[in-house]
Short mmCIF file of C-alpha atoms in Angstrom, two decimals:
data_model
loop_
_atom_site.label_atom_id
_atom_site.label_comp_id
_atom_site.label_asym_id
_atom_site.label_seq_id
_atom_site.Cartn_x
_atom_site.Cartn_y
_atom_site.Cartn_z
CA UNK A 1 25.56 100.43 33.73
CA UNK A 2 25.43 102.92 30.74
CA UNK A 3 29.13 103.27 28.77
CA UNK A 4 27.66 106.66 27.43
CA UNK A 5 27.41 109.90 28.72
CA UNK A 6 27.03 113.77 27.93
CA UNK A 7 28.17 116.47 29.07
CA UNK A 8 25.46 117.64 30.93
CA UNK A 9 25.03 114.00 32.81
CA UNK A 10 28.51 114.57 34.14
CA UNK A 11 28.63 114.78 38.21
CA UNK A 12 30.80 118.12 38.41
CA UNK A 13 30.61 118.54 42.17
CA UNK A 14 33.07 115.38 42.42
CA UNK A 15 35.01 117.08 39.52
CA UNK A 16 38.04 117.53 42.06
CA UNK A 17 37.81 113.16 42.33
CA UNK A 18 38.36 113.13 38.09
CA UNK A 19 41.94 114.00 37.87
CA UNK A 20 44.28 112.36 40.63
CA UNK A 21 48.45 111.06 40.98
CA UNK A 22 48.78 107.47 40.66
CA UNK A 23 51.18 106.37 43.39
CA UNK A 24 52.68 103.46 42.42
CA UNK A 25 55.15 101.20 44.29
CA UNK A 26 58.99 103.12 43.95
CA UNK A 27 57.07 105.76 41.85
CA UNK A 28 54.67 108.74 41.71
CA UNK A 29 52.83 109.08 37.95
CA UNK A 30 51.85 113.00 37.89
CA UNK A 31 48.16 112.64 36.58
CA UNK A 32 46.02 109.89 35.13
CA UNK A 33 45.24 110.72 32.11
CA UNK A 34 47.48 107.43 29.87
CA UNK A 35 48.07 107.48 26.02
CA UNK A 36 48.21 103.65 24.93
CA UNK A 37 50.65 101.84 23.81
CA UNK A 38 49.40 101.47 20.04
CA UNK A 39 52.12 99.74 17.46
CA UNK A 40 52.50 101.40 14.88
CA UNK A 41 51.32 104.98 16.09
CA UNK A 42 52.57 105.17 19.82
CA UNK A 43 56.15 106.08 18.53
CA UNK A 44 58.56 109.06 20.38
CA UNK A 45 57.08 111.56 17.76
CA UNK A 46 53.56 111.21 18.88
CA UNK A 47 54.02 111.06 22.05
CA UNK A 48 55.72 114.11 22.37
CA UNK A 49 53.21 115.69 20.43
CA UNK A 50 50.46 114.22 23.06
CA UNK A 51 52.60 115.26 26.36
CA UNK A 52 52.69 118.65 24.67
CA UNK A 53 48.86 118.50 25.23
CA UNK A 54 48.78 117.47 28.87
CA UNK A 55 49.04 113.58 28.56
CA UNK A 56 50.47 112.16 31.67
CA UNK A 57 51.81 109.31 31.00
CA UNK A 58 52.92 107.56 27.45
CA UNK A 59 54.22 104.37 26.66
CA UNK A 60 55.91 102.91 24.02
CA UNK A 61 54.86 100.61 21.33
CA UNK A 62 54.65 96.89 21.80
CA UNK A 63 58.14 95.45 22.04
CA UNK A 64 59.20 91.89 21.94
CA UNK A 65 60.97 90.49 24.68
CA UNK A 66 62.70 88.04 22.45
CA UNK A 67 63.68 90.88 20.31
CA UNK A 68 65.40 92.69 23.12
CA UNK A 69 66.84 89.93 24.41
CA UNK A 70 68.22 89.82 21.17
CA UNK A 71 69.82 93.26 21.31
CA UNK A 72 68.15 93.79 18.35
CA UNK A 73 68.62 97.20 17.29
CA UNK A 74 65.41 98.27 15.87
CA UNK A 75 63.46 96.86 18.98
CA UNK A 76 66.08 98.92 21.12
CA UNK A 77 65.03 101.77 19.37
CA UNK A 78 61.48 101.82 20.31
CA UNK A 79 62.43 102.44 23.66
CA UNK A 80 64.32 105.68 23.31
CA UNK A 81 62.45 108.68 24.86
CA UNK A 82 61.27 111.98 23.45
CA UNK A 83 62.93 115.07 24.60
CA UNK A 84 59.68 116.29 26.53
CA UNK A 85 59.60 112.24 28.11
CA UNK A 86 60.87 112.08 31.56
CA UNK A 87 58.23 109.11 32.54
CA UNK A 88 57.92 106.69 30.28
CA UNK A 89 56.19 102.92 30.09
CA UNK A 90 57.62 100.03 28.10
CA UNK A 91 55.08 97.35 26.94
CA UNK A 92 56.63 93.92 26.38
CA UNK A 93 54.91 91.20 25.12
CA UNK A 94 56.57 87.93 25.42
CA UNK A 95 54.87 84.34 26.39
CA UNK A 96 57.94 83.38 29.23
CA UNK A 97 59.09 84.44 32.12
CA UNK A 98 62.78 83.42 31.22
CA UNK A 99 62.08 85.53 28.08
CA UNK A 100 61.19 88.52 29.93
CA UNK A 101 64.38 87.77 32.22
CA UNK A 102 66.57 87.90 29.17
CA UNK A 103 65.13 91.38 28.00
CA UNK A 104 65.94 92.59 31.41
CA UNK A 105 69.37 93.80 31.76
CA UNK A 106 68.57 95.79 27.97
CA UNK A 107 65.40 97.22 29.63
CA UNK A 108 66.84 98.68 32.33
CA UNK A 109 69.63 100.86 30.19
CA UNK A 110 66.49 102.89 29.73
CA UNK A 111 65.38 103.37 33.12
CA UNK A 112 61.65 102.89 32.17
CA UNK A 113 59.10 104.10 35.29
CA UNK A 114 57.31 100.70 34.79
CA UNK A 115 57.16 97.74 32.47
CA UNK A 116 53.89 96.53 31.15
CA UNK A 117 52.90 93.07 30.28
CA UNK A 118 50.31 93.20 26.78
CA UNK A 119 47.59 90.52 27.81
CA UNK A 120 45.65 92.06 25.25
CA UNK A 121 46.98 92.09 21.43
CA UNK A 122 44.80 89.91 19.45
CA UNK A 123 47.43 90.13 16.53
CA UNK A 124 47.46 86.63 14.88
CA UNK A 125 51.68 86.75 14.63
CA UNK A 126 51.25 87.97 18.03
CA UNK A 127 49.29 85.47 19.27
CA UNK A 128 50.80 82.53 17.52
CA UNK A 129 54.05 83.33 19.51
CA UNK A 130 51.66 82.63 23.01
CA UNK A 131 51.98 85.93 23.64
CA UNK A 132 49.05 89.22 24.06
CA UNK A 133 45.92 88.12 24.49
CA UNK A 134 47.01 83.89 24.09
CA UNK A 135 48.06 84.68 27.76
CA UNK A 136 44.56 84.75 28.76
CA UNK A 137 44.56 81.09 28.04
CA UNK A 138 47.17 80.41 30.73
CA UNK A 139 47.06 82.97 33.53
CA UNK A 140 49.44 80.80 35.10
CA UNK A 141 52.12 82.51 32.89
CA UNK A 142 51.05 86.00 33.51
CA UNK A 143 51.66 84.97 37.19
CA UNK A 144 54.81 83.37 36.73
CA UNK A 145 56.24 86.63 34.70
CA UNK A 146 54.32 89.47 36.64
CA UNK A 147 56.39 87.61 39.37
CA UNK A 148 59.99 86.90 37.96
CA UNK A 149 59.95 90.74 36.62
CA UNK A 150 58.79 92.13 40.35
CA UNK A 151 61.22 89.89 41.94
CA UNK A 152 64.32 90.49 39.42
CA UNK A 153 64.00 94.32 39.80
CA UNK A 154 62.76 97.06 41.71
CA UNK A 155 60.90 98.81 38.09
CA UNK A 156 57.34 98.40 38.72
CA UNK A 157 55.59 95.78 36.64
CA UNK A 158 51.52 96.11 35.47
CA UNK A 159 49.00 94.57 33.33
CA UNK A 160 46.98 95.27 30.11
CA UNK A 161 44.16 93.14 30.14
CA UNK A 162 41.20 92.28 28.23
CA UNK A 163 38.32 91.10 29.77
CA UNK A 164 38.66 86.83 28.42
CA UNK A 165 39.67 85.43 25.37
CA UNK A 166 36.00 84.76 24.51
CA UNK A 167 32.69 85.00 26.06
CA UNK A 168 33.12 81.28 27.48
CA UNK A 169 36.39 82.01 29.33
CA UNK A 170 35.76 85.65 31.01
CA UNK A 171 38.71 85.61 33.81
CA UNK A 172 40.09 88.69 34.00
CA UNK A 173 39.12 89.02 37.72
CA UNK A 174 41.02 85.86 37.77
CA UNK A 175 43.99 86.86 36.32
CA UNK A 176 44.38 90.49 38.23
CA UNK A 177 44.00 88.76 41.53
CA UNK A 178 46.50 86.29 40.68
CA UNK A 179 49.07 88.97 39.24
CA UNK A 180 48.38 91.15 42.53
CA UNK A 181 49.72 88.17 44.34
CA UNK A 182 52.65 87.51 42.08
CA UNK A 183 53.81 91.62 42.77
CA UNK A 184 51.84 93.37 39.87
CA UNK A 185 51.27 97.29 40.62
CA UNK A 186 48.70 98.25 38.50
CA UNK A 187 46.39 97.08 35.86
CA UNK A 188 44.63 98.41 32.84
CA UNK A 189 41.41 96.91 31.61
CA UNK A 190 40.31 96.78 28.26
CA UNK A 191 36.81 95.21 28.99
CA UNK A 192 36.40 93.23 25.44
CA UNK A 193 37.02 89.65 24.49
CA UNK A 194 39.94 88.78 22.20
CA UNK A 195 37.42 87.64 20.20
CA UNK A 196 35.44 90.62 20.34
CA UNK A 197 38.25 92.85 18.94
CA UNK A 198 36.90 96.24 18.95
CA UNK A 199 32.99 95.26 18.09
CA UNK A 200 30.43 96.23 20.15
CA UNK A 201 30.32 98.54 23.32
CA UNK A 202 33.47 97.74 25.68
CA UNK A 203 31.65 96.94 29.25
CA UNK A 204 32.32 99.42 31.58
CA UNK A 205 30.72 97.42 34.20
CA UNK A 206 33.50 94.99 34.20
CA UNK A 207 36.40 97.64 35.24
CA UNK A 208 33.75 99.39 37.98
CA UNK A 209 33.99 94.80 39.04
CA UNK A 210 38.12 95.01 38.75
CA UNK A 211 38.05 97.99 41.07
CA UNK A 212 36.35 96.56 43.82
CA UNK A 213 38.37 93.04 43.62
CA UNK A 214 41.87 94.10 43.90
CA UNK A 215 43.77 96.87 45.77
CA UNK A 216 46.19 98.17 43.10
CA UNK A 217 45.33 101.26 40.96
CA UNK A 218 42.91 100.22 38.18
CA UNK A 219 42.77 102.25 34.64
CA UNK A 220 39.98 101.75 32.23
CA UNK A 221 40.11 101.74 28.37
CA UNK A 222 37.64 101.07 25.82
CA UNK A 223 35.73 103.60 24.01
CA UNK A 224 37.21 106.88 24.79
CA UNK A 225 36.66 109.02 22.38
CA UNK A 226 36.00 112.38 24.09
CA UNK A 227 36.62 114.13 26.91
CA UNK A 228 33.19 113.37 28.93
CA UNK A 229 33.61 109.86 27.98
CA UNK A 230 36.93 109.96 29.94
CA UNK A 231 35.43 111.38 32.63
CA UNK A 232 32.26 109.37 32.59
CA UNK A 233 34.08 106.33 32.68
CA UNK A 234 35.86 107.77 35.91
CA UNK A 235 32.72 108.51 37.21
CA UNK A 236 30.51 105.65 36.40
CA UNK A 237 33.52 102.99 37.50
CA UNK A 238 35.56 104.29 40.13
CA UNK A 239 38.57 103.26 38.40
CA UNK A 240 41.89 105.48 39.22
CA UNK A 241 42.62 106.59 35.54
CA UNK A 242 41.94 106.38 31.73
CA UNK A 243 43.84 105.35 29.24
CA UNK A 244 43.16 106.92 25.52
CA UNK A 245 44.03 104.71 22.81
CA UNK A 246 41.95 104.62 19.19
CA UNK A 247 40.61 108.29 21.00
CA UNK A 248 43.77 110.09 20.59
CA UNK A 249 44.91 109.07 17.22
CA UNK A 250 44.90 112.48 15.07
CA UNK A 251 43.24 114.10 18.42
CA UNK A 252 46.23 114.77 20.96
CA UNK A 253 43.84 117.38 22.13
CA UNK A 254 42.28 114.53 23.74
CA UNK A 255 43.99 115.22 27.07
CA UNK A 256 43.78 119.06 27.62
CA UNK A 257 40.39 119.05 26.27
CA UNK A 258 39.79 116.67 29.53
CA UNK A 259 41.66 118.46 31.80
CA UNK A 260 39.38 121.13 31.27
CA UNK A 261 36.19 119.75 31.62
CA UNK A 262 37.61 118.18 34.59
CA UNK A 263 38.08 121.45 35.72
CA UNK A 264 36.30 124.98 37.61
CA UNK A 265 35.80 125.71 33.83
CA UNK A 266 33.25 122.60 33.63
CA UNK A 267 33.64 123.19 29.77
CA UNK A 268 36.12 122.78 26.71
CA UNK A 269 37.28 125.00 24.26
CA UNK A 270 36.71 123.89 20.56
CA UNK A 271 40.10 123.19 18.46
CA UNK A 272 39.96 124.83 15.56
CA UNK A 273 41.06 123.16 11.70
CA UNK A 274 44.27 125.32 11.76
CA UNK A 275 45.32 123.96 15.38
CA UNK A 276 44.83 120.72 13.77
CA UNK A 277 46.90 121.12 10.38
CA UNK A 278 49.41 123.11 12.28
CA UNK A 279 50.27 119.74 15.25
CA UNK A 280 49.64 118.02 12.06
CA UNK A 281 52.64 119.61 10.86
CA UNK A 282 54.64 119.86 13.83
CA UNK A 283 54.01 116.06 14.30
CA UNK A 284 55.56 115.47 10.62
CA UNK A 285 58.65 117.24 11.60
CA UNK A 286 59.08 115.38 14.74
CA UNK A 287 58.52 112.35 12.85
CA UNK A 288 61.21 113.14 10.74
CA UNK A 289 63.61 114.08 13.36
CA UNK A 290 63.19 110.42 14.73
CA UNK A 291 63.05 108.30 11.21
CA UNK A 292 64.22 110.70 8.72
CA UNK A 293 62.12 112.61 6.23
CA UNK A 294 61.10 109.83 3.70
CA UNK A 295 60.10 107.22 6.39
CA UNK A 296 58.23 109.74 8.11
CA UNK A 297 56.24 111.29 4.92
CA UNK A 298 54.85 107.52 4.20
CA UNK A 299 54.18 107.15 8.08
CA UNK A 300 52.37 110.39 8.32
CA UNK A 301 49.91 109.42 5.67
CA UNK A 302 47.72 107.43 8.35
CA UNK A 303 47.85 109.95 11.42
CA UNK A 304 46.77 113.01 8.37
CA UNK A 305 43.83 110.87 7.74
CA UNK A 306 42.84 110.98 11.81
CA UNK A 307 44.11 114.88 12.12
CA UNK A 308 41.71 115.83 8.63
CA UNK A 309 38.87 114.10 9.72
CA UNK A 310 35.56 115.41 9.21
CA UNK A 311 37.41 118.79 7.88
CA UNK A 312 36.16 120.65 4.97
CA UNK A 313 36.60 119.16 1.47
CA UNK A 314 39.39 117.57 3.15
CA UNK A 315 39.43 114.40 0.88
CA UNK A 316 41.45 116.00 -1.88
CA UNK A 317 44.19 117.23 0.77
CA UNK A 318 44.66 113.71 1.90
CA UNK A 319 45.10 112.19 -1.21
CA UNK A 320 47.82 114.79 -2.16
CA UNK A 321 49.65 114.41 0.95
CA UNK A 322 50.01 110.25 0.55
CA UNK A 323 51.77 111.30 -2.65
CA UNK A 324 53.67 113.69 -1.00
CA UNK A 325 57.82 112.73 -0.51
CA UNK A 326 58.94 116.17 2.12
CA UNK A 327 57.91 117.87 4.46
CA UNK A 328 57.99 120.74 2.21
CA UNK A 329 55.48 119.01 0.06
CA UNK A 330 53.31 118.60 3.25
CA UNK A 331 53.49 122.13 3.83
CA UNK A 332 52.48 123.27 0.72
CA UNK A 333 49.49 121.21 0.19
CA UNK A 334 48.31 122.07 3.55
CA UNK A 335 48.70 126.10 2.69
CA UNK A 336 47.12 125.67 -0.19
CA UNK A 337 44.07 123.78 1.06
CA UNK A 338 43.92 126.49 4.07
CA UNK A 339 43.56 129.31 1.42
CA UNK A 340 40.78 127.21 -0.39
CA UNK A 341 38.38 125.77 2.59
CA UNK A 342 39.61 128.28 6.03
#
């Protein structure tokens, strides 16, 4: 199976089959079109910014069970929700089941529409905790806390997966069958080895295999980077969503942009540079809302690199903005470099 596609290879007369609700047990998701939970990036400011752009469904960034359990404050605060975020994911990691129990009664202040269990962070400190992808190692612990969670409450619980922990130990067929069992409502497929990290093509083929082996809604990741990628990934696998991860970063245009194509339109509109600085700058300000102006300056340095990409003499502008301290500075260097290059 090819992981490529253009636009013109695109199947439009099953365009109505791209774009679907994902019914899940207690819940109804609105579209399936997922921005990843990313640490570092996936925070309330961007994905506000992305739901602004038709994402369906966001989640937060990596949390630690431990942590919550914890009531530790700065976890807690990774599960707060954007003004524009009625549905909202959170992504534990944690390596026990009495871990995840723990986190539970903090969790459910929040009244998340689902909590996700990473099987997929190839972190080191992650993964020397037996957590992310070292649970590929012992799918008997994804069981055991796919199935505590779904038994302790009635918030659905899912899976992000990779595909094995290396090419000798491919089992993620395995593991989703098992976590099925154990109460699991959906699962997301990232089809690369821990060990592969993000090298190489991610193999479609393997979510089109997860599809046909279990009954619960499948979403594919890996290597989404436009809009016809999205939908041939739909197309090619059969699975019931995508989830948009490296793809979206600096592009939360991502989403409409698919929508579209998905659409009696069977085309997409091109965003111009001054969209871009301009949700560049409204992204800055939200940023700042949520973590004050000089956290968010230094935090906005790596998302300006992903929104100035492949723009115009566009080095100089980032290298003025990671010096920059406000959000008036921002501003400024942005007008300026608009006058200049648009």
């Amino acid at each position: 199976m090819k992981n490529r596609c253009s636009h013109e290879s695109l199947n439009h007369t099953t365009a109505n089959n791209f774009l679907k609700q994902i019914t899940l047990k207690n819940s109804v998701l609105p579209g399936n079109l997922f921005l990843a939970p990313l640490a570092g990036y996936t925070d309330a400011a961007f994905r506000s910014i992305c739901l602004d752009y038709g994402a369906d469904f966001t989640y937060t960034e990596m949390v630690s069970a431990e942590a919550l359990a914890r009531k530790n404050q700065k976890t807690l605060s990774l599960l707060e929700r954007a003004e524009n975020e009625t549905l909202l994911g959170v992504q534990l990691f944690a390596s026990e089941y009495s871990t995840c129990l723990k986190a539970l009664p903090q969790i459910r202040k929040y009244k998340p529409t689902l909590i996700d269990l990473n099987c997929g962070c190839s972190v080191p400190k992650v993964l020397k905790t037996g957590s992310g992808a070292a649970l590929l190692q012992t799918p008997v612990k994804i069981q055991e806390i796919v199935k505590a969670l779904s038994q302790a409450s009635s918030i659905p619980v899912t899976l992000k997966l990779r595909s094995g922990w290396d090419e000798t130990s491919i089992n993620f067929l395995e593991i989703a069958c098992q976590a099925e069992e154990a109460g699991a409502a959906l699962i997301t497929l990232h089809p690369r080895t821990r060990a592969q990290r993000f090298a190489g093509l991610a193999r479609w083929e393997q979510i089109s295999a997860l599809k046909k082996h279990i009954a619960i809604p499948v979403i594919g990741s890996g290597d989404l980077f436009s809009a016809e990628h999205a939908l041939c990934m739909i197309e090619q696998t059969g699975c019931d969503g995508v989830m948009f991860a490296r793809g979206a970063i600096g592009n939360p245009f991502i989403f409409r942009l698919t929508k579209q194509l998905a659409g009696a339109e069977n085309t997409t509109e091109t965003i111009p540079p001054q969209q871009r600085l301009f949700t560049a700058l409204i992204h800055l300000k939200r940023l700042a809302e949520l973590k004050g102006e000089h956290i968010a300056c230094r935090e906005m340095r790596k998302h300006m690199a992903a929104y100035t990409k492949g723009l115009k003499n566009s080095k100089v502008l980032r290298e003025l903005c990671n010096k920059a301290q406000t959000l008036d500075e921002y501003a400024a260097h942005i007008n300026v470099y608009k006058k200049k290059n648009l």
